[in-house]
Coordinates of C-alpha atoms in Angstrom, one line a residue:
X79 CA -11.5 -7.0 6.1
X80 CA -12.2 -5.0 9.2
X81 CA -11.3 -1.4 10.0
X82 CA -11.4 0.4 13.3
X83 CA -14.2 3.0 13.7
X84 CA -13.6 6.2 15.5
X85 CA -15.8 4.9 18.3
X86 CA -13.8 1.8 18.7
X87 CA -16.2 -0.6 16.8
X88 CA -15.5 -2.3 13.5
X89 CA -17.2 -2.2 10.1
X90 CA -16.8 -4.1 6.9
X91 CA -15.2 -2.5 3.9
X92 CA -17.0 -2.6 0.5
X93 CA -15.3 -3.4 -2.8
X94 CA -14.5 0.3 -3.2
X95 CA -13.1 0.7 0.2
X96 CA -16.1 2.6 1.8
X97 CA -17.0 2.0 5.3
X98 CA -20.6 0.9 5.7
X99 CA -22.8 3.4 7.6
X100 CA -24.1 3.0 11.1
X101 CA -27.8 2.4 11.5
X102 CA -29.9 5.6 11.4
X103 CA -31.1 6.9 14.8
X104 CA -34.8 7.7 14.9
X105 CA -35.9 11.2 16.2
X106 CA -36.7 11.5 19.8
X107 CA -40.1 10.2 20.8
X108 CA -42.4 11.4 23.5
X109 CA -44.2 8.8 25.7
X110 CA -47.3 9.2 23.5
X111 CA -45.4 8.0 20.5
X112 CA -45.4 11.4 18.7
X113 CA -42.1 12.9 17.4
X114 CA -41.0 15.6 19.8
X115 CA -40.1 18.7 17.7
X116 CA -38.3 20.2 20.7
X117 CA -35.9 17.3 21.2
X118 CA -32.3 17.6 20.0
X119 CA -31.8 16.8 16.4
X120 CA -29.8 13.7 15.7
X121 CA -27.9 14.9 12.6
X122 CA -26.0 11.7 12.5
X123 CA -29.0 9.9 11.1
X124 CA -29.1 12.0 7.9
X125 CA -28.3 9.8 5.0
X126 CA -26.8 7.3 7.3
X127 CA -23.6 9.3 7.5
X128 CA -21.6 8.7 10.7
X129 CA -21.5 11.6 13.1
X130 CA -17.7 11.6 13.2
X131 CA -17.6 12.7 9.5
X132 CA -19.4 16.0 10.3
X133 CA -17.3 19.0 10.9
X134 CA -18.6 21.3 13.7
X135 CA -19.7 23.9 11.0
X136 CA -21.5 21.3 9.0
X137 CA -23.3 19.9 12.0
X138 CA -24.3 23.4 13.2
X139 CA -25.6 24.2 9.7
X140 CA -27.7 21.0 9.5
X141 CA -29.1 21.6 13.0
X142 CA -30.1 25.1 12.0
X143 CA -31.7 24.0 8.8
X144 CA -33.7 21.2 10.4
X145 CA -34.9 23.7 13.1
X146 CA -36.0 26.1 10.4
X147 CA -37.9 23.3 8.6
X148 CA -39.6 22.4 11.9
X149 CA -40.6 26.0 12.5
X150 CA -42.1 26.2 9.0
X151 CA -44.1 23.1 9.6
X152 CA -45.5 24.5 12.8
X153 CA -46.4 27.8 11.1
X154 CA -48.2 25.9 8.3
X155 CA -50.1 23.9 10.9
X156 CA -51.2 27.1 12.7
X157 CA -52.2 28.7 9.4
X158 CA -54.3 25.7 8.5
X159 CA -56.1 25.8 11.8
X160 CA -56.7 29.5 11.3
X161 CA -58.1 28.9 7.8
X162 CA -60.4 26.1 9.1
X163 CA -61.6 28.5 11.8
X164 CA -62.3 31.3 9.4
X165 CA -64.1 29.0 7.0
X166 CA -66.4 27.8 9.8
X167 CA -67.0 31.3 10.9
X168 CA -67.9 32.3 7.3
X169 CA -70.5 29.6 7.2
X170 CA -72.0 30.4 10.6
X171 CA -75.2 32.4 11.1
X172 CA -74.5 35.5 13.2
X173 CA -77.3 34.9 15.7
X174 CA -77.9 31.2 15.8
X175 CA -75.9 27.9 15.9
X176 CA -76.8 27.0 12.3
X177 CA -75.5 27.7 8.8
X178 CA -76.1 31.0 7.2
X179 CA -78.0 31.2 3.9
X180 CA -74.9 31.1 1.7
X181 CA -73.6 27.9 3.3
X182 CA -77.1 26.3 3.4
X183 CA -77.6 26.9 -0.3
X184 CA -74.2 25.4 -1.1
X185 CA -75.0 22.3 1.0
X186 CA -78.4 22.0 -0.6
X187 CA -76.8 22.1 -4.1
X188 CA -74.4 19.4 -3.0
X189 CA -77.1 17.2 -1.5
X190 CA -79.3 17.5 -4.6
X191 CA -76.4 16.6 -6.9
X192 CA -75.7 13.6 -4.6
X193 CA -79.4 12.5 -4.6
X194 CA -79.5 12.7 -8.4
X195 CA -76.3 10.7 -8.9
X196 CA -77.1 7.9 -6.5
X197 CA -80.9 8.1 -6.9
X198 CA -81.4 8.9 -3.2
X199 CA -84.6 10.7 -2.2
X200 CA -84.3 14.0 -0.3
X201 CA -86.4 16.9 0.9
X202 CA -86.0 20.5 2.0
X203 CA -88.3 22.0 4.6
X204 CA -88.9 25.7 4.6
X205 CA -89.9 27.1 8.0
X206 CA -91.3 30.6 8.7
X207 CA -91.8 31.9 12.3
X208 CA -95.3 33.2 12.8
X209 CA -96.1 36.4 14.8
X210 CA -92.6 37.9 14.9
X211 CA -94.1 41.4 14.5
X212 CA -96.2 40.9 17.6
X213 CA -93.2 39.7 19.6
X214 CA -91.0 42.6 18.5
X215 CA -93.7 45.2 19.1
X216 CA -94.8 43.8 22.4
X217 CA -91.5 42.8 24.0
X218 CA -88.8 44.4 21.9
X219 CA -86.4 43.2 19.3
X220 CA -84.2 41.4 21.8
X221 CA -87.2 39.2 22.5
X222 CA -87.5 38.7 18.8
X223 CA -83.9 37.5 18.7
X224 CA -84.5 35.1 21.5
X225 CA -87.5 33.7 19.6
X226 CA -85.2 33.1 16.6
X227 CA -82.6 31.4 18.8
X228 CA -85.4 29.3 20.4
X229 CA -86.5 28.0 17.0
X230 CA -82.9 27.3 15.8
X231 CA -82.0 25.4 18.9
X232 CA -85.2 23.4 18.8
X233 CA -84.6 22.4 15.2
X234 CA -81.0 21.4 15.9
X235 CA -82.0 19.2 18.8
X236 CA -84.6 17.3 16.8
X237 CA -82.8 16.4 13.6
X238 CA -80.4 13.7 12.7
X239 CA -76.7 14.4 12.6
X240 CA -76.8 13.9 8.8
X241 CA -79.5 16.6 8.4
X242 CA -78.6 20.2 7.8
X243 CA -80.2 23.2 9.4
X244 CA -79.7 26.8 8.2
X245 CA -81.2 30.2 8.7
X246 CA -82.3 31.6 5.4
X247 CA -82.7 35.2 6.7
X248 CA -84.9 37.0 9.2
X249 CA -87.4 34.6 10.7
X250 CA -87.0 31.8 8.0
X251 CA -85.1 28.5 8.3
X252 CA -84.4 25.6 6.1
X253 CA -83.8 21.9 6.9
X254 CA -82.3 19.4 4.5
X255 CA -83.3 15.8 4.9
X256 CA -81.4 13.2 2.8
X257 CA -82.7 9.6 2.3
X258 CA -86.2 10.7 3.4
X259 CA -89.3 9.8 1.5
X260 CA -92.0 12.4 0.9
X261 CA -94.1 10.8 3.7
X262 CA -91.3 10.8 6.1
X263 CA -90.3 14.4 5.2
X264 CA -93.9 15.6 5.7
X265 CA -94.1 13.8 9.1
X266 CA -90.8 15.3 10.1
X267 CA -91.8 18.8 9.2
X268 CA -95.0 18.5 11.2
X269 CA -93.1 17.1 14.1
X270 CA -90.6 20.0 14.1
X271 CA -93.4 22.5 14.0
X272 CA -95.0 20.8 17.0
X273 CA -91.8 20.8 19.0
X274 CA -91.3 24.5 18.4
X275 CA -94.8 25.3 19.6
X276 CA -94.8 22.8 22.5
X277 CA -92.1 24.4 24.7
X278 CA -92.2 28.2 25.2
X279 CA -89.1 30.3 25.9
X280 CA -88.7 32.6 28.8
X281 CA -87.9 36.3 28.3
X282 CA -87.6 38.6 31.3
X283 CA -90.2 36.6 33.2
X284 CA -92.6 36.3 30.2
X285 CA -93.4 32.8 28.9
X286 CA -93.4 33.3 25.1
X287 CA -95.0 30.7 22.8
X288 CA -93.7 30.5 19.2
X289 CA -95.5 29.0 16.3
X290 CA -94.2 28.3 12.8
X291 CA -95.5 27.4 9.3
X292 CA -93.7 25.0 7.1
X293 CA -93.5 23.8 3.5
X294 CA -91.8 20.7 2.0
X295 CA -90.3 20.2 -1.4
X296 CA -89.1 16.7 -2.3
X297 CA -86.2 16.3 -4.7
X298 CA -84.0 13.9 -6.5
X299 CA -81.8 16.3 -8.4
X300 CA -82.4 19.9 -9.5
X301 CA -80.9 23.1 -8.1
X302 CA -81.1 24.8 -4.7
X303 CA -82.8 28.0 -5.8
X304 CA -85.7 26.1 -7.5
X305 CA -86.1 23.8 -4.5
X306 CA -86.2 26.7 -2.0
X307 CA -88.8 28.5 -4.1
X308 CA -91.0 25.4 -4.2
X309 CA -90.7 24.8 -0.5
X310 CA -91.4 28.5 0.2
X311 CA -94.5 28.4 -1.9
X312 CA -95.7 25.3 -0.1
X313 CA -95.1 27.1 3.2
X314 CA -97.0 30.1 2.0
X315 CA -100.0 27.9 1.1
X316 CA -100.0 26.3 4.6
X317 CA -99.8 29.7 6.3
X318 CA -102.7 31.0 4.1
X319 CA -104.8 27.9 5.0
X320 CA -104.1 28.4 8.7
X321 CA -105.2 32.1 8.5
X322 CA -108.4 31.1 6.6
X323 CA -109.2 28.5 9.2
X324 CA -108.6 30.9 12.0
X325 CA -110.9 33.5 10.4
X326 CA -113.6 31.0 9.8
X327 CA -113.4 29.9 13.5
X328 CA -113.7 33.6 14.6
X329 CA -116.7 34.2 12.5
X330 CA -118.5 31.1 13.8

C-alpha cells in the first residue's frame, strides 16, 4: 500500500500503519571534509523523523538545543587547549627551552620504571657549568644567564628526540638517555661537554667560552633521587680531578 507524502512522494506503510522515515540527511560538510559547526542544523535528520512532522516551536527548540550543544563542545575544546598550554608552561624552565627540575625528575622516574620493566639500559648525565662566578663577576648576571642559555641550547641541539634535557637548578643540567649502554652514555657525556666548550657565545662584543663538568649514572630501575645523587657525585669527582690536574700543571 502506498500513501502520499506531504512532499508529493510515496512511502510504504508498515503493518501498524506507520509511514517509513525518509533517509537521514548528514550535517553540512566543508570542502575539507570536516563538519561545519556554523552550517544550518538539519533537524529533519533527528531520529529519522520527517521534517513535516515538526511544529515550528519544536523545530526552533531543537535548533536552539543543538546550537547550545555545539557551543559547549567548542568551550570544552578551548578549555582543553588552555589546560595543555598551562601544563606545558608548568613543566618549562623559566630561562631555557628545557624542562624544569620537577618535570625532569618526573620523567626520570618514568624512564627508570620503563627500563626496569622492559630490561632496557638507561643513563642520566649530570652537568655542571664551570666558572659561573667569574662570568657573573666579570660581565654581570645577564652574561651569566646567557651562558646558561648557551649550555641549554647546545645540549638540546646535540641529543636525540627521545632524550630528555632539564635544568636542575642554577648552573646544573641533566640529560636522560634511554637505550644507551654505559660506554655509549660515557661517550655522549664527553661529546656534549666538548660541544659546549667548542663554540663560545657572544655577549656585548665579548666572546665567552663556557666549560662544563659531567657525571654519569647508569640505571636499569631504581628511583630518580638516588640516580641524580649518584650522577652528581660522579660529576663532583670529575671536577675535583680536573682541578687537581690544573694545579699540578701550574706547579710544574
